[in-house]
């Protein structure tokens, strides 16, 4: 938990930058989602599936949740300033595969095939909630540090009733996001922008026509922007056109709200020492309560995030994201078991 100095809190302004933004780009295959995302500023491509091998740039294969956790720790840890000289945009391709790796990690921990089966285990936390909590911690850690996070996803078609006509029609959404329990639904709703990329076929010579991009919802596809002034449609889906549309929307919104615009993103000015100490102090009553009820489970959670034999009091500043995750897991379990925390 961050330590906030309210007396010295400054009024926020509109930031004309992609830093700290969360963007989801989804659509069918071979429409340029990965290629265009790699044209954002200082990209790092985190590949959970093949697809980036034909692209130049910095790329890392992500084959497990622990690997992703390690990457986030490096990007936001003690070498953050040097990291941000090299990387500014973190691209996850694809996000649904990372969701799978996250849920697989949790299911393995509880010796089940799927996180949905954890509801049958007495005292176990809700698997879907635990998955969402782990995403919340790591993605917020990245964006609060100043990275732009781009989630790439496939699409799926569901049936939805048109509110104007009352007819049931096909509706395109990011893959897996129709399941309200899933982290895909949570991530879709977490994003500042959700862009649907649509293909335009081929020209008379058989060459693919540049894809287009929807930035606002239509009767046939889900899309969203946090800014009302965002153009609803971008004819040519390119990184430059996406940035221009976002920046124009920010400027228009600021003008309508009589706000100021700056290009400087301010990451949280909270001391990591203070944040770590605050988290450890906050964890103490939750740990004591859960340990009294189930010491083995409590120790297993700590070991999962900090390593076997490492105490919470021994956590370093590089373990801050893990401390957040431990707290979320503890509180979810305490609430599900209806335990009462002794604050003394």
C-alpha positions as CSV (number, residue, x, y, z in Angstrom):
1,X,0.0,0.0,0.0
2,X,1.5,3.3,-1.1
3,X,2.1,6.1,1.5
4,X,0.3,9.2,0.2
5,X,1.1,12.7,1.5
6,X,-2.2,14.5,1.0
7,X,-0.9,17.9,2.2
8,X,1.5,18.0,-0.7
9,X,-0.8,16.5,-3.3
10,X,-0.9,18.4,-6.5
11,X,-3.9,18.8,-8.8
12,X,-3.8,16.4,-11.8
13,X,-3.5,17.6,-15.4
14,X,-4.2,15.9,-18.7
15,X,-1.0,14.0,-19.8
16,X,-0.5,13.9,-23.5
17,X,1.5,10.7,-23.5
18,X,1.1,7.0,-23.8
19,X,3.0,6.5,-20.5
20,X,0.9,4.8,-17.9
21,X,-1.9,3.9,-20.4
22,X,-3.4,0.5,-20.8
23,X,-4.4,-0.4,-24.4
24,X,-6.1,-3.5,-25.7
25,X,-5.9,-4.2,-29.4
26,X,-7.9,-7.2,-30.7
27,X,-9.0,-8.7,-33.9
28,X,-8.5,-11.5,-36.4
29,X,-5.1,-12.9,-37.4
30,X,-2.8,-11.2,-39.9
31,X,-4.2,-7.7,-39.5
32,X,-1.0,-6.1,-38.3
33,X,-1.7,-6.0,-34.5
34,X,1.8,-7.0,-33.5
35,X,3.6,-5.2,-36.2
36,X,1.9,-1.9,-35.5
37,X,2.3,-2.2,-31.8
38,X,6.0,-2.7,-32.3
39,X,6.0,0.8,-33.8
40,X,5.1,2.4,-30.5
41,X,7.9,4.1,-28.5
42,X,10.7,1.8,-27.2
43,X,8.8,-1.5,-27.4
44,X,9.4,-4.7,-25.5
45,X,7.4,-7.7,-26.9
46,X,6.5,-10.4,-24.4
47,X,5.6,-13.4,-26.5
48,X,3.3,-16.0,-25.0
49,X,2.8,-17.5,-28.4
50,X,4.7,-17.6,-31.7
51,X,4.1,-14.6,-34.0
52,X,6.8,-12.1,-33.3
53,X,9.7,-14.0,-34.8
54,X,9.5,-12.1,-38.1
55,X,9.7,-8.7,-36.4
56,X,12.8,-6.7,-35.4
57,X,13.1,-5.4,-31.9
58,X,13.4,-6.6,-28.3
59,X,11.5,-9.8,-27.6
60,X,11.2,-12.1,-24.7
61,X,9.4,-15.5,-24.6
62,X,7.0,-15.9,-21.7
63,X,6.4,-19.6,-21.0
64,X,5.2,-19.3,-17.4
65,X,3.6,-16.9,-14.9
66,X,6.8,-16.8,-12.9
67,X,8.7,-15.6,-16.0
68,X,6.3,-12.8,-16.4
69,X,6.6,-11.9,-12.7
70,X,10.3,-11.8,-13.1
71,X,10.1,-9.5,-16.1
72,X,7.9,-7.1,-14.3
73,X,10.2,-7.1,-11.3
74,X,13.2,-6.3,-13.5
75,X,11.3,-3.5,-15.3
76,X,10.1,-1.8,-12.0
77,X,12.9,-2.8,-9.6
78,X,16.1,-1.1,-8.6
79,X,17.2,-0.6,-12.3
80,X,13.9,1.0,-13.4
81,X,15.6,4.2,-14.6
82,X,18.0,2.3,-16.9
83,X,15.1,0.0,-18.0
84,X,13.1,3.0,-19.1
85,X,15.9,4.4,-21.1
86,X,15.5,1.2,-23.2
87,X,11.8,0.3,-22.9
88,X,8.6,2.4,-22.8
89,X,5.9,0.2,-24.3
90,X,5.3,-3.3,-22.9
91,X,3.4,-5.5,-25.4
92,X,1.8,-8.7,-24.3
93,X,1.1,-11.0,-27.2
94,X,-1.4,-12.6,-26.6
95,X,-3.0,-11.7,-23.3
96,X,-5.3,-14.7,-23.3
97,X,-2.3,-17.0,-23.2
98,X,-0.9,-15.1,-20.3
99,X,-4.3,-15.5,-18.5
100,X,-4.0,-19.2,-19.1
101,X,-0.4,-19.3,-17.7
102,X,-1.6,-17.4,-14.6
103,X,-4.6,-19.7,-14.0
104,X,-2.4,-22.8,-14.7
105,X,0.1,-21.6,-12.1
106,X,-2.7,-21.2,-9.5
107,X,-4.3,-24.6,-10.4
108,X,-1.0,-26.4,-10.1
109,X,-0.5,-24.8,-6.6
110,X,-3.8,-26.3,-5.5
111,X,-3.4,-29.6,-7.4
112,X,-6.5,-29.1,-9.6
113,X,-6.9,-29.1,-13.4
114,X,-8.7,-25.7,-13.5
115,X,-9.1,-22.8,-11.1
116,X,-12.8,-23.3,-11.2
117,X,-12.3,-26.6,-9.3
118,X,-10.9,-24.7,-6.3
119,X,-14.4,-24.0,-5.1
120,X,-14.6,-27.6,-4.1
121,X,-11.5,-27.4,-1.8
122,X,-12.4,-26.5,1.7
123,X,-10.7,-23.2,2.7
124,X,-9.2,-22.5,-0.7
125,X,-9.5,-19.0,-2.1
126,X,-11.6,-18.3,-5.2
127,X,-9.3,-19.2,-8.1
128,X,-10.7,-16.6,-10.5
129,X,-10.5,-13.9,-7.9
130,X,-6.9,-14.9,-7.1
131,X,-6.0,-14.7,-10.8
132,X,-7.5,-11.2,-11.2
133,X,-5.7,-10.0,-8.1
134,X,-2.3,-11.2,-9.5
135,X,-3.0,-9.4,-12.7
136,X,-4.1,-6.2,-10.9
137,X,-0.9,-6.1,-8.9
138,X,1.6,-6.6,-11.8
139,X,-0.2,-4.5,-14.4
140,X,-0.7,-1.6,-12.0
141,X,3.0,-1.9,-11.0
142,X,4.0,-1.4,-14.7
143,X,1.7,1.5,-15.4
144,X,2.3,3.4,-12.2
145,X,6.0,3.1,-13.0
146,X,5.3,4.9,-16.3
147,X,5.1,2.1,-18.9
148,X,2.4,1.9,-21.6
149,X,1.0,-1.7,-21.5
150,X,-0.5,-3.0,-24.8
151,X,-2.5,-6.2,-24.6
152,X,-2.9,-8.0,-27.9
153,X,-5.8,-10.4,-28.2
154,X,-7.7,-12.6,-30.7
155,X,-11.5,-12.1,-31.2
156,X,-14.6,-14.2,-30.8
157,X,-18.2,-13.7,-31.9
158,X,-21.1,-14.0,-29.5
159,X,-24.8,-13.4,-29.9
160,X,-26.2,-10.1,-28.5
161,X,-29.6,-8.5,-28.6
162,X,-29.5,-5.1,-30.5
163,X,-31.1,-2.6,-28.0
164,X,-32.6,-0.6,-30.9
165,X,-34.1,-3.4,-33.0
166,X,-34.5,-6.1,-30.4
167,X,-33.0,-8.6,-32.8
168,X,-30.3,-11.1,-31.8
169,X,-27.2,-10.3,-33.8
170,X,-23.5,-11.4,-33.9
171,X,-21.3,-9.3,-31.8
172,X,-17.4,-9.2,-31.8
173,X,-15.5,-9.1,-28.5
174,X,-12.0,-9.8,-27.2
175,X,-11.4,-13.5,-26.9
176,X,-12.7,-15.0,-23.6
177,X,-13.9,-11.7,-22.2
178,X,-17.6,-12.7,-22.1
179,X,-16.9,-14.8,-19.0
180,X,-17.3,-12.3,-16.1
181,X,-15.2,-14.5,-13.8
182,X,-12.3,-14.6,-16.2
183,X,-9.3,-12.3,-16.0
184,X,-9.9,-11.5,-19.7
185,X,-13.1,-9.7,-18.7
186,X,-11.3,-7.9,-15.9
187,X,-8.4,-6.8,-18.2
188,X,-10.8,-5.6,-20.9
189,X,-12.6,-3.4,-18.3
190,X,-9.3,-2.3,-16.8
191,X,-8.0,-0.8,-20.1
192,X,-8.1,2.9,-21.0
193,X,-8.6,2.0,-24.6
194,X,-10.0,-1.1,-26.4
195,X,-9.5,-1.1,-30.1
196,X,-11.1,-3.5,-32.5
197,X,-9.0,-4.0,-35.7
198,X,-11.0,-5.0,-38.8
199,X,-9.6,-6.3,-42.1
200,X,-10.5,-4.7,-45.5
201,X,-9.8,-7.6,-47.8
202,X,-7.4,-7.4,-50.7
203,X,-7.0,-5.0,-53.6
204,X,-7.2,-5.8,-57.4
205,X,-3.6,-7.0,-57.3
206,X,-4.2,-9.4,-54.5
207,X,-2.4,-7.3,-51.9
208,X,-3.9,-6.9,-48.4
209,X,-5.6,-3.5,-47.9
210,X,-4.5,-1.7,-44.7
211,X,-6.7,-2.7,-41.8
212,X,-9.0,-0.2,-40.0
213,X,-9.7,0.3,-36.3
214,X,-12.8,1.0,-34.3
215,X,-12.2,3.0,-31.1
216,X,-15.8,3.2,-29.9
217,X,-18.5,0.5,-29.6
218,X,-20.7,-0.2,-32.6
219,X,-23.7,-2.5,-33.1
220,X,-21.4,-5.3,-34.2
221,X,-18.2,-4.9,-32.2
222,X,-17.0,-3.9,-28.7
223,X,-14.5,-1.0,-28.4
224,X,-14.0,1.7,-25.9
225,X,-12.1,4.8,-25.0
226,X,-11.9,6.7,-21.7
227,X,-12.1,9.9,-23.6
228,X,-15.5,11.1,-25.0
229,X,-13.8,13.1,-27.7
230,X,-12.1,10.0,-29.2
231,X,-12.8,9.6,-32.9
232,X,-14.9,6.4,-33.4
233,X,-13.1,5.0,-36.4
234,X,-9.5,5.1,-37.7
235,X,-9.4,4.3,-41.4
236,X,-5.8,3.1,-41.5
237,X,-4.7,1.1,-38.5
238,X,-1.1,2.3,-37.8
239,X,0.7,3.2,-34.6
240,X,1.1,6.8,-35.7
241,X,-2.6,7.1,-36.4
242,X,-3.5,5.5,-33.0
243,X,-1.2,7.9,-31.2
244,X,-2.6,10.9,-33.1
245,X,-6.2,9.9,-32.2
246,X,-5.4,9.5,-28.5
247,X,-3.5,12.8,-28.3
248,X,-6.2,14.7,-30.1
249,X,-8.8,13.2,-27.8
250,X,-6.8,14.2,-24.7
251,X,-6.4,17.8,-25.9
252,X,-10.1,18.1,-26.8
253,X,-11.1,16.7,-23.4
254,X,-8.8,19.1,-21.6
255,X,-10.2,22.0,-23.6
256,X,-13.8,21.0,-22.8
257,X,-13.0,20.6,-19.1
258,X,-10.8,23.8,-18.9
259,X,-7.9,21.6,-17.9
260,X,-4.2,21.9,-18.5
261,X,-2.2,19.5,-20.8
262,X,1.3,18.4,-20.1
263,X,3.6,15.8,-21.8
264,X,5.3,14.9,-18.5
265,X,4.1,11.7,-16.8
266,X,4.7,11.7,-13.1
267,X,5.1,8.2,-11.6
268,X,4.3,7.8,-7.9
269,X,6.9,9.6,-5.8
270,X,6.5,7.1,-3.0
271,X,9.6,5.8,-1.4
272,X,9.9,2.1,-2.1
273,X,11.3,1.7,1.4
274,X,8.2,3.3,2.9
275,X,5.9,1.2,0.6
276,X,7.7,-2.0,1.6
277,X,7.5,-1.2,5.3
278,X,3.9,-0.2,5.0
279,X,3.0,-3.4,3.3
280,X,4.8,-5.6,5.9
281,X,3.0,-3.7,8.7
282,X,-0.3,-4.1,6.9
283,X,0.3,-7.9,6.4
284,X,1.0,-8.7,10.0
285,X,-2.6,-8.9,11.4
286,X,-3.7,-10.8,8.2
287,X,-0.8,-13.2,8.5
288,X,-1.5,-13.8,12.2
289,X,-5.2,-14.4,11.6
290,X,-4.7,-16.9,8.8
291,X,-1.7,-18.6,10.4
292,X,-3.8,-19.4,13.4
293,X,-6.5,-21.0,11.2
294,X,-4.3,-22.7,8.7
295,X,-0.5,-22.4,9.1
296,X,0.4,-24.7,6.2
297,X,-1.7,-22.8,3.7
298,X,-0.3,-19.5,5.1
299,X,3.3,-20.6,4.7
300,X,2.7,-22.0,1.2
301,X,1.4,-18.6,0.0
302,X,4.4,-16.8,1.4
303,X,6.8,-19.4,-0.2
304,X,5.0,-19.1,-3.5
305,X,5.7,-15.4,-3.8
306,X,8.9,-14.9,-1.8
307,X,10.6,-18.3,-2.0
308,X,10.9,-21.2,0.4
309,X,12.2,-20.2,3.8
310,X,11.9,-16.4,3.2
311,X,9.9,-14.5,5.8
312,X,7.7,-11.5,5.0
313,X,9.9,-9.4,7.2
314,X,12.9,-10.3,5.0
315,X,11.2,-9.0,1.8
316,X,13.2,-6.5,-0.2
317,X,12.1,-3.5,-2.3
318,X,12.2,-5.9,-5.3
319,X,9.4,-8.0,-3.6
320,X,6.9,-5.2,-3.4
321,X,4.6,-6.6,-6.1
322,X,4.8,-10.0,-4.4
323,X,3.8,-8.4,-1.1
324,X,0.8,-6.9,-2.7
325,X,-0.1,-10.3,-4.1
326,X,0.3,-12.0,-0.8
327,X,-2.0,-9.4,0.9
328,X,-4.6,-9.9,-1.8
329,X,-4.5,-13.7,-1.4
330,X,-4.6,-13.5,2.4
331,X,-7.6,-11.1,2.4
332,X,-9.5,-13.2,-0.2
333,X,-9.0,-16.3,1.9
334,X,-9.9,-14.6,5.2
335,X,-13.1,-13.2,3.6
336,X,-14.1,-16.5,2.1
337,X,-13.5,-18.3,5.4
338,X,-15.3,-15.6,7.3
339,X,-12.4,-15.1,9.7
340,X,-12.2,-12.1,11.9
341,X,-8.9,-10.2,11.9
342,X,-7.4,-9.3,15.3
343,X,-5.8,-5.9,14.7
344,X,-4.1,-5.8,18.1
